[in-house]
PDB file of C-alpha atoms in Angstrom:
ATOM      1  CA  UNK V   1      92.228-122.353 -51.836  1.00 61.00           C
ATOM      2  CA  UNK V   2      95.614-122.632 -52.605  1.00 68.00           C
ATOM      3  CA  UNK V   3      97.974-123.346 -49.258  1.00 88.00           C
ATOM      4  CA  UNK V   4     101.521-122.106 -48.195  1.00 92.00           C
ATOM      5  CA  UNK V   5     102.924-123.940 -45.364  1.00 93.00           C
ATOM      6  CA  UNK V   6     106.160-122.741 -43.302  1.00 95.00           C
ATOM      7  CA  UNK V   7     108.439-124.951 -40.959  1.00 96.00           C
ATOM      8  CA  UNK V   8     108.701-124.762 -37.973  1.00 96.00           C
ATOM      9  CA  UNK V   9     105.972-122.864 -36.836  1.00 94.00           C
ATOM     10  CA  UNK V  10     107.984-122.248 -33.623  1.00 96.00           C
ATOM     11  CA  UNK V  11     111.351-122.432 -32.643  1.00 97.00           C
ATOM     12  CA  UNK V  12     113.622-121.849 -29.860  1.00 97.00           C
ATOM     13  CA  UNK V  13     117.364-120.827 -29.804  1.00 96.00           C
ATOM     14  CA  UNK V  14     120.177-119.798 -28.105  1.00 96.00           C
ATOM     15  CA  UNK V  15     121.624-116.227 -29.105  1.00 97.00           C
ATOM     16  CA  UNK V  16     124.777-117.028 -31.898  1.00 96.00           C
ATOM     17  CA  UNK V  17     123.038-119.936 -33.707  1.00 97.00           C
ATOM     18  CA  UNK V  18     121.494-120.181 -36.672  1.00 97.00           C
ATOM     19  CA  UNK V  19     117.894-121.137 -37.570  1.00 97.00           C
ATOM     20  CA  UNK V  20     116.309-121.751 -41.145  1.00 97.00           C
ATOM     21  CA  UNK V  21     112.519-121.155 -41.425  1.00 97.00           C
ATOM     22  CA  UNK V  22     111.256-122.916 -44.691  1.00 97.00           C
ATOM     23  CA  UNK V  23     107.939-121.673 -46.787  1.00 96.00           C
ATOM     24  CA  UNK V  24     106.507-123.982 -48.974  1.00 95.00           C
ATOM     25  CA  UNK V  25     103.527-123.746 -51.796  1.00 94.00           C
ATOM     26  CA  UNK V  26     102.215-126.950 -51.866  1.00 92.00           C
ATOM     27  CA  UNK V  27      99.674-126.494 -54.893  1.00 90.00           C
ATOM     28  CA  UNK V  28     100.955-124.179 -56.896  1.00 91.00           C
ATOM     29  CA  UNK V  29     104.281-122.673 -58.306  1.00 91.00           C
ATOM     30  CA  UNK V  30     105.620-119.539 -56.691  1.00 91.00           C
ATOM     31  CA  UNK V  31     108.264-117.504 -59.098  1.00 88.00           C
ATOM     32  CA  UNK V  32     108.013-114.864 -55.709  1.00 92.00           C
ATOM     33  CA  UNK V  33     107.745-114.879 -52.288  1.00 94.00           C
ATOM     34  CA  UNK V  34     107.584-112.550 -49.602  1.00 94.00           C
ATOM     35  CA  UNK V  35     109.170-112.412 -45.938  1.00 96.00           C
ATOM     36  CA  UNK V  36     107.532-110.236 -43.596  1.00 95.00           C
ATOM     37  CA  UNK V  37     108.388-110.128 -40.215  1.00 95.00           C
ATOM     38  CA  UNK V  38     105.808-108.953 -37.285  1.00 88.00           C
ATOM     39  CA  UNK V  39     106.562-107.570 -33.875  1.00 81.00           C
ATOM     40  CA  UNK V  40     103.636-108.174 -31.315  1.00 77.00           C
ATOM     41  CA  UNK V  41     100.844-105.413 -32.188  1.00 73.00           C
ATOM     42  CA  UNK V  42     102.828-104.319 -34.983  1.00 77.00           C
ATOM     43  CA  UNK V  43     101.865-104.025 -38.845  1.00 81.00           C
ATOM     44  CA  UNK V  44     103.474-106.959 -40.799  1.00 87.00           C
ATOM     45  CA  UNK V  45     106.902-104.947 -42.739  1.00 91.00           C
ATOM     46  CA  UNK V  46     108.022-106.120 -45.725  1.00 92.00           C
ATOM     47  CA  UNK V  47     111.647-107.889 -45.417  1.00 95.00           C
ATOM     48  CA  UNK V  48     112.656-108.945 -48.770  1.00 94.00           C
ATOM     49  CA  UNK V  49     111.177-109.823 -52.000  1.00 93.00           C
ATOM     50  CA  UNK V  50     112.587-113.523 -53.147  1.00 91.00           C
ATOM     51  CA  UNK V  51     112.290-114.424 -57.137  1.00 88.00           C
ATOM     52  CA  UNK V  52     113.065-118.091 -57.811  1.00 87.00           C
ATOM     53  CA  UNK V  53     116.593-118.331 -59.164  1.00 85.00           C
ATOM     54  CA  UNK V  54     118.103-115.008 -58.592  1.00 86.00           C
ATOM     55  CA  UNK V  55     119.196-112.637 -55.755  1.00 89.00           C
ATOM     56  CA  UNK V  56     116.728-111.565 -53.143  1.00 92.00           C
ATOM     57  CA  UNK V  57     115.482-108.083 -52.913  1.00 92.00           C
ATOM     58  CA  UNK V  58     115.786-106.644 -49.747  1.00 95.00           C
ATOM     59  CA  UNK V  59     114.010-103.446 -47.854  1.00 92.00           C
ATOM     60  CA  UNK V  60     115.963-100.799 -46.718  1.00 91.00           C
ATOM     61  CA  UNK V  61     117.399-101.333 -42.696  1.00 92.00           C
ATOM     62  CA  UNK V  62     117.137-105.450 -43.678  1.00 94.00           C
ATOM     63  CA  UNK V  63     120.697-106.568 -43.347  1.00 94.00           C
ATOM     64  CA  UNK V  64     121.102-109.155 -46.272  1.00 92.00           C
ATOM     65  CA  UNK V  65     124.168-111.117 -44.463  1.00 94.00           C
ATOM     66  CA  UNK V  66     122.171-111.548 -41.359  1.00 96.00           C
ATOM     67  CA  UNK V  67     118.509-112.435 -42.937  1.00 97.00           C
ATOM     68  CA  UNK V  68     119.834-115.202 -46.231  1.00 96.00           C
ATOM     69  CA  UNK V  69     117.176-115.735 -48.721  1.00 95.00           C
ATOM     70  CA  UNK V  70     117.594-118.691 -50.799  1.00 92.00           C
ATOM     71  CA  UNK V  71     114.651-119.594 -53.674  1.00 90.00           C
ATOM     72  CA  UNK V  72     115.360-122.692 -55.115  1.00 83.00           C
ATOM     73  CA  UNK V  73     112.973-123.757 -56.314  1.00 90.00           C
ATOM     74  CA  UNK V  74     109.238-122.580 -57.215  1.00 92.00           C
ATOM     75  CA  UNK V  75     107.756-124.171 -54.170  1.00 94.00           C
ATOM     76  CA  UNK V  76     110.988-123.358 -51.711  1.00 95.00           C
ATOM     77  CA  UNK V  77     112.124-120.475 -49.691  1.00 95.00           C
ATOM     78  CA  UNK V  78     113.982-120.283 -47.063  1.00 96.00           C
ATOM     79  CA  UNK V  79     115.063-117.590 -44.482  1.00 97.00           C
ATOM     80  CA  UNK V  80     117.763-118.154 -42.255  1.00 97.00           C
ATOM     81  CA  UNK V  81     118.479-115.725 -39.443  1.00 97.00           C
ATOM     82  CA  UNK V  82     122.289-116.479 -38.755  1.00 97.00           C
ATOM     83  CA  UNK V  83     123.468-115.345 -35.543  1.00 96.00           C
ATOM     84  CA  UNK V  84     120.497-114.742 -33.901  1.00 96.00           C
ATOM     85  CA  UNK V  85     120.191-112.343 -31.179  1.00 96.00           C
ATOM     86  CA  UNK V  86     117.044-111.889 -28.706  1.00 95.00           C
ATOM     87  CA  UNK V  87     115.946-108.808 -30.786  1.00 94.00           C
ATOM     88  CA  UNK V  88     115.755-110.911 -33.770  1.00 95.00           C
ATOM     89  CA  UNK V  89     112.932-112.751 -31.756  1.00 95.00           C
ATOM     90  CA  UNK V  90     109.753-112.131 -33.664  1.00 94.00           C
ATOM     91  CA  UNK V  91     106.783-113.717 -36.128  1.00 93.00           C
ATOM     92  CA  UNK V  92     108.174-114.413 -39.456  1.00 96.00           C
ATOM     93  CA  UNK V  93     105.688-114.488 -42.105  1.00 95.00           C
ATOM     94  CA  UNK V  94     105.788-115.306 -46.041  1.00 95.00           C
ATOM     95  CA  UNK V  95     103.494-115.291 -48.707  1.00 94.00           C
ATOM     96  CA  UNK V  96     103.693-116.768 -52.084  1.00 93.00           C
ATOM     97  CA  UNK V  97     102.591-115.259 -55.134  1.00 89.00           C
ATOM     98  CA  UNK V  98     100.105-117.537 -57.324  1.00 85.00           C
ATOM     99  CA  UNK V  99      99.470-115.046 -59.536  1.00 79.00           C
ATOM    100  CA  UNK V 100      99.572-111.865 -61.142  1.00 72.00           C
ATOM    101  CA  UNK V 101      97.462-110.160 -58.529  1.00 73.00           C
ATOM    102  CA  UNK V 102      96.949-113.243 -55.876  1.00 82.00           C
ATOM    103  CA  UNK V 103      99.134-114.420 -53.404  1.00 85.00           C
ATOM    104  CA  UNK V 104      99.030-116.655 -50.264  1.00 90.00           C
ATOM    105  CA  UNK V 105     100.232-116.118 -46.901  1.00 91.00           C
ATOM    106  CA  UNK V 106     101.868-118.912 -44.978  1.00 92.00           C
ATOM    107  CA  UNK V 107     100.434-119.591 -41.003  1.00 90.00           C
ATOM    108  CA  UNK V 108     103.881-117.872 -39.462  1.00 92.00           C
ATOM    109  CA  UNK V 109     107.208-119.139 -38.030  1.00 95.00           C
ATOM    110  CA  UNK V 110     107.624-117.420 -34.086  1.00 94.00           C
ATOM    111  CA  UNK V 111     111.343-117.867 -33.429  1.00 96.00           C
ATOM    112  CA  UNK V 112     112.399-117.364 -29.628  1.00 96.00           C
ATOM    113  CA  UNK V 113     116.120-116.133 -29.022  1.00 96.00           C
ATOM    114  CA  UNK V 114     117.179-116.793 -25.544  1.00 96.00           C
TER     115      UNK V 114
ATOM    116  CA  UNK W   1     105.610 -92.523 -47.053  1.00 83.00           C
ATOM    117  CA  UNK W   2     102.919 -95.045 -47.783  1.00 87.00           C
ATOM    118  CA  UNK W   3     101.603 -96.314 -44.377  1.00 91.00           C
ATOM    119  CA  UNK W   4      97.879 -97.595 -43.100  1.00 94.00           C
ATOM    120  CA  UNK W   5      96.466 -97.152 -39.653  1.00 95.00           C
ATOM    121  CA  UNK W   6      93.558 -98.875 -38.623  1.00 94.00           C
ATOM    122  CA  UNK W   7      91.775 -98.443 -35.163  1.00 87.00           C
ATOM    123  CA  UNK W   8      93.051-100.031 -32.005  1.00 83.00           C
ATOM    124  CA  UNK W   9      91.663-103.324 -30.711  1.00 85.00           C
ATOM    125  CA  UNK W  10      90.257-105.542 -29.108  1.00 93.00           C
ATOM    126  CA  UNK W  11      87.154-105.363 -30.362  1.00 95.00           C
ATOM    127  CA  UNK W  12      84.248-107.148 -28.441  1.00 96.00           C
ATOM    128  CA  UNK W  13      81.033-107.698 -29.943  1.00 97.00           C
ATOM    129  CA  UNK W  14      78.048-109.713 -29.200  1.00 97.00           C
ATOM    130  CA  UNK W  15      76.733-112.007 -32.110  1.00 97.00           C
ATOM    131  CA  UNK W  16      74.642-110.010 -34.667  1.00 97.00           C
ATOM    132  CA  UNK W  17      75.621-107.390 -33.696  1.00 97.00           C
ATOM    133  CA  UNK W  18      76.718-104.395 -36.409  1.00 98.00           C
ATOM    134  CA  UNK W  19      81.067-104.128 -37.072  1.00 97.00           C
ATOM    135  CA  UNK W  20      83.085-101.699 -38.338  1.00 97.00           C
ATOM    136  CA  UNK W  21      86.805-101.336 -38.718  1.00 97.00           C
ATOM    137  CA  UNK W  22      88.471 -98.214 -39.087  1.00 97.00           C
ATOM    138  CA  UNK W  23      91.214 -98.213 -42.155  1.00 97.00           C
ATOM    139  CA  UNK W  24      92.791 -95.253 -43.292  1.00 97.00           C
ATOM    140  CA  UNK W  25      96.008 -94.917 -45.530  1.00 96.00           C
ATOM    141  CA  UNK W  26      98.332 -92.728 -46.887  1.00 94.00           C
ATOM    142  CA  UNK W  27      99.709 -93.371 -50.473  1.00 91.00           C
ATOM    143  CA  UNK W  28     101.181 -91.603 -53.638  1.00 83.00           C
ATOM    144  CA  UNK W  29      99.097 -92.589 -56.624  1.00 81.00           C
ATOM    145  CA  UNK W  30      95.811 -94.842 -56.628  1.00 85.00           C
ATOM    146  CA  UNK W  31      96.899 -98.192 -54.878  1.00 91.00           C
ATOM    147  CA  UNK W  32      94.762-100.903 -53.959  1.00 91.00           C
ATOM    148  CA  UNK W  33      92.859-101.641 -50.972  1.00 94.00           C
ATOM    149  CA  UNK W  34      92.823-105.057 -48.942  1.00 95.00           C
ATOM    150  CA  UNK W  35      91.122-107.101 -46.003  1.00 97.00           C
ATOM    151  CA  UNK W  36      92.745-110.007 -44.670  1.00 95.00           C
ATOM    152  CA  UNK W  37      91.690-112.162 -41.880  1.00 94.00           C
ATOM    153  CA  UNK W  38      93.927-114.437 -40.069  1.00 89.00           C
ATOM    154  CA  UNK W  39      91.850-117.072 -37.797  1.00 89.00           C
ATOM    155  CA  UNK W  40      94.077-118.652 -34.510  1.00 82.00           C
ATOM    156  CA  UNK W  41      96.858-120.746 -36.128  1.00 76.00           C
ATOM    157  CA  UNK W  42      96.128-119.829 -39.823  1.00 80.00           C
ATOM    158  CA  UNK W  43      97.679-117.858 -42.260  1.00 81.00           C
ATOM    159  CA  UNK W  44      96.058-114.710 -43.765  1.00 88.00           C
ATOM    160  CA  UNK W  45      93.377-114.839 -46.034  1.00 90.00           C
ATOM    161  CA  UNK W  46      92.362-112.440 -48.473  1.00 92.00           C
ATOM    162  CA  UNK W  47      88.828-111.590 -47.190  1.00 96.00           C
ATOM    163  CA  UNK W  48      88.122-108.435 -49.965  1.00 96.00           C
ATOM    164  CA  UNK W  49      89.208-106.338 -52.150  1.00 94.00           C
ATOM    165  CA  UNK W  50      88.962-103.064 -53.705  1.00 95.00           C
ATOM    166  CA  UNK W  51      91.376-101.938 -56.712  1.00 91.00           C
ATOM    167  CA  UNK W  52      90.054 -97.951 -57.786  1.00 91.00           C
ATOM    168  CA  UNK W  53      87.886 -95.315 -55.648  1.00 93.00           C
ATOM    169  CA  UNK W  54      84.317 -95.894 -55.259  1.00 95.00           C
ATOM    170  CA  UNK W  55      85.008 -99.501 -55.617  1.00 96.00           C
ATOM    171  CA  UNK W  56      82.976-101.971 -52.886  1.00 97.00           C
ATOM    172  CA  UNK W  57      84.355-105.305 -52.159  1.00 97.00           C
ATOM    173  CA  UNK W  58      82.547-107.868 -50.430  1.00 97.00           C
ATOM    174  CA  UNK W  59      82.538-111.294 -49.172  1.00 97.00           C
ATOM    175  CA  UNK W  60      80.883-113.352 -46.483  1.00 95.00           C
ATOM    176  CA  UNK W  61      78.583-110.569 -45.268  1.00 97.00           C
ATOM    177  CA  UNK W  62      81.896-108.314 -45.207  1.00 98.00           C
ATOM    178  CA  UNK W  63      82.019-104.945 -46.908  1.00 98.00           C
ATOM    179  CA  UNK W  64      84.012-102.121 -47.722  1.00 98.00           C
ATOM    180  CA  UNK W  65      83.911 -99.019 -50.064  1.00 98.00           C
ATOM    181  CA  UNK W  66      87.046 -97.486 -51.139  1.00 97.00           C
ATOM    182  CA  UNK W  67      86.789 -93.483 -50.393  1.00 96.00           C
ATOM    183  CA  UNK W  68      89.644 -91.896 -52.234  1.00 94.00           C
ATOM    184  CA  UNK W  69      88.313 -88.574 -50.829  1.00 94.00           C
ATOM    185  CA  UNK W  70      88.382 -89.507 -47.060  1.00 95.00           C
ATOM    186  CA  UNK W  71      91.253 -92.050 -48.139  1.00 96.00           C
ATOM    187  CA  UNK W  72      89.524 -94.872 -45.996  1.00 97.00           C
ATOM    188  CA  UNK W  73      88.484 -98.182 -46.781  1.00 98.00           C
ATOM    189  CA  UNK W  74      86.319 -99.134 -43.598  1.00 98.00           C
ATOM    190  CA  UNK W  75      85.144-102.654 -42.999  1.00 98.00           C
ATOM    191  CA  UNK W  76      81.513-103.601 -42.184  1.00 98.00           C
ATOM    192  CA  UNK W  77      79.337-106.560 -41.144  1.00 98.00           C
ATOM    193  CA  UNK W  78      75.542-105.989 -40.363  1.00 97.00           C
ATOM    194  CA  UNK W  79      75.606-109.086 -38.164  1.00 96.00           C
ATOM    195  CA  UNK W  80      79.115-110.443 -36.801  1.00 97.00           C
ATOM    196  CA  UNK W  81      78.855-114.398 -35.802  1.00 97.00           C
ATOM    197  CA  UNK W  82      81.400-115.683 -33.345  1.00 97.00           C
ATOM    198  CA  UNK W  83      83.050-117.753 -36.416  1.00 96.00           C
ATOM    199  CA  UNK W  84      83.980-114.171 -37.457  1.00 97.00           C
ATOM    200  CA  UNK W  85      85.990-113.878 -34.442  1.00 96.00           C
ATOM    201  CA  UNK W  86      89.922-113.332 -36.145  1.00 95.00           C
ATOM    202  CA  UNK W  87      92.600-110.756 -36.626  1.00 93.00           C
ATOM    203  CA  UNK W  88      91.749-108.104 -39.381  1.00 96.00           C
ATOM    204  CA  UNK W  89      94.651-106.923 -41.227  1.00 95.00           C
ATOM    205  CA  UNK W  90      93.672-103.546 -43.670  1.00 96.00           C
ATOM    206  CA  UNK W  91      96.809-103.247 -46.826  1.00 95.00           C
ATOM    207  CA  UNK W  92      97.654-101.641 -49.712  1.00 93.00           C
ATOM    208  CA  UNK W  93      99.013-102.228 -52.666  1.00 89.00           C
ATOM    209  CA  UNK W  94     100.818 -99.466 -54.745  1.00 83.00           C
ATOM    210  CA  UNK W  95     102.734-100.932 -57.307  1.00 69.00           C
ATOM    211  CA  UNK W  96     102.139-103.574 -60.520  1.00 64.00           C
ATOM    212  CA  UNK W  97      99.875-106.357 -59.447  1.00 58.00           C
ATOM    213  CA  UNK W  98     101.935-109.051 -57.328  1.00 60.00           C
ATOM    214  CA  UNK W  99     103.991-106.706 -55.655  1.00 74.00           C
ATOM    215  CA  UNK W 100     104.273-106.753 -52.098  1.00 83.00           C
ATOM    216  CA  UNK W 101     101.707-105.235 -49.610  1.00 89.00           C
ATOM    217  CA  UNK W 102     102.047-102.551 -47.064  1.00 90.00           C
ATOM    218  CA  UNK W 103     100.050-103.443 -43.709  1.00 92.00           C
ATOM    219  CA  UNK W 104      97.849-101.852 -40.572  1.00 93.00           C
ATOM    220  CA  UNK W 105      99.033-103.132 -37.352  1.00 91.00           C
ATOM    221  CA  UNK W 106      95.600-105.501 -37.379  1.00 92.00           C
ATOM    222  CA  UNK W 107      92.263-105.320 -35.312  1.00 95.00           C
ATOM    223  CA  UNK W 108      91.306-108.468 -33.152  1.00 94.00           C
ATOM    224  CA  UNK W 109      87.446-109.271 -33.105  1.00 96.00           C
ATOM    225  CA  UNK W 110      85.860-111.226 -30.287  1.00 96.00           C
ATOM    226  CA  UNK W 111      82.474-112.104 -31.091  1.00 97.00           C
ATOM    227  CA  UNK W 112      80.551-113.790 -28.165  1.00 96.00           C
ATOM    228  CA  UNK W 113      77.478-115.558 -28.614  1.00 94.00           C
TER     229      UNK W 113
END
């Protein structure tokens, strides 16, 4: 099946930097991705909705300065969490859509704010 | 809202022996159903689907019936092996196909042999 990759799969940080977490489709184009973020034995919830070439879409309570969204390109998203802060410490998921009613998940980025 | 709860884990099962998977939801309209399964150290997989009530999806020995009238979409396997042994995520869908999904908090099965 069709594969999404995301980089790093972990990461460690001190609280005020910034960290980028990329998600890649390597066989397929991906006009939108997902970014869901997962606290431990917690659903996955939705973050933002990211369409290749345009603004992302983000869910309510998601601050948009703090969580940047770029989409590039139709293999390449990227979520940066500027500033981080220990309670931004979590599992950061994405998925790419393949199709009209397929998409792929990516194997997780866990990001550690000390 | 639209929200899905699925029953608490772990779950520990000896092989071949019978699984289910509570998944209830809570949605305006007629969404879709989902099963994913993430394995250790891979992303989530779909694993089944159903898209209208009364639907069954199935795959691998996996089943699941979509009950509009209970609003559940329960997970089955006569006979769990321990390569079934993975996180089971229940979701639904209730907007245009390719829109994003709405998840349960995820079941983990531990099948021992």
């Amino acid at each position: 099946g069709a594969v999404v990759s995301q980089h790093p799969s972990r990461v460690i940080c001190k609280s005020g930097t910034s960290v980028k977490i990329e998600c890649r489709s390597l066989d397929f184009q991906a006009t939108t991705m997902f970014w869901y973020r997962q606290f431990p034995k917690q659903s996955l919830m939705l973050m933002a909705t990211s369409n290749e070439g345009s603004k992302a879409t983000y869910e309510q309570g998601v601050e948009k300065d703090k969580f940047l969204i770029n989409h590039a390109s139709l293999t390449l998203s990227t979520l940066t969490v500027t500033s981080a802060h220990p309670e931004d410490s979590s599992f950061y998921i994405c998925s790419a859509r393949a199709s009209a009613d397929t998409q792929y998940f990516g194997p997780g980025t866990r990001l550690l704010v000390l | 809202g639209n929200s899905v709860t699925q029953m608490e884990g772990p779950v520990t099962l000896s092989e071949e022996a019978f699984l289910t998977i509570n998944c209830t939801y809570t949605a305006t309209g007629y969404p879709s159903l989902f099963w994913y399964v993430q394995y250790p150290g891979e992303g989530l997989q779909l694993l089944l689907k159903a898209t209208k009530a009364d639907d069954k999806g199935s795959n691998k020995g996996f089943e699941a019936t979509y009950r509009k009238e209970t609003t559940s979409f329960h997970l089955e396997k006569g006979s769990v092996q321990v390569s079934d042994s993975a996180v089971y995520f229940c979701a639904l869908r209730t907007g245009q196909a390719g829109t994003a999904l709405i998840f349960g908090k995820g079941t983990t099965l531990s099948v021992s042999s």
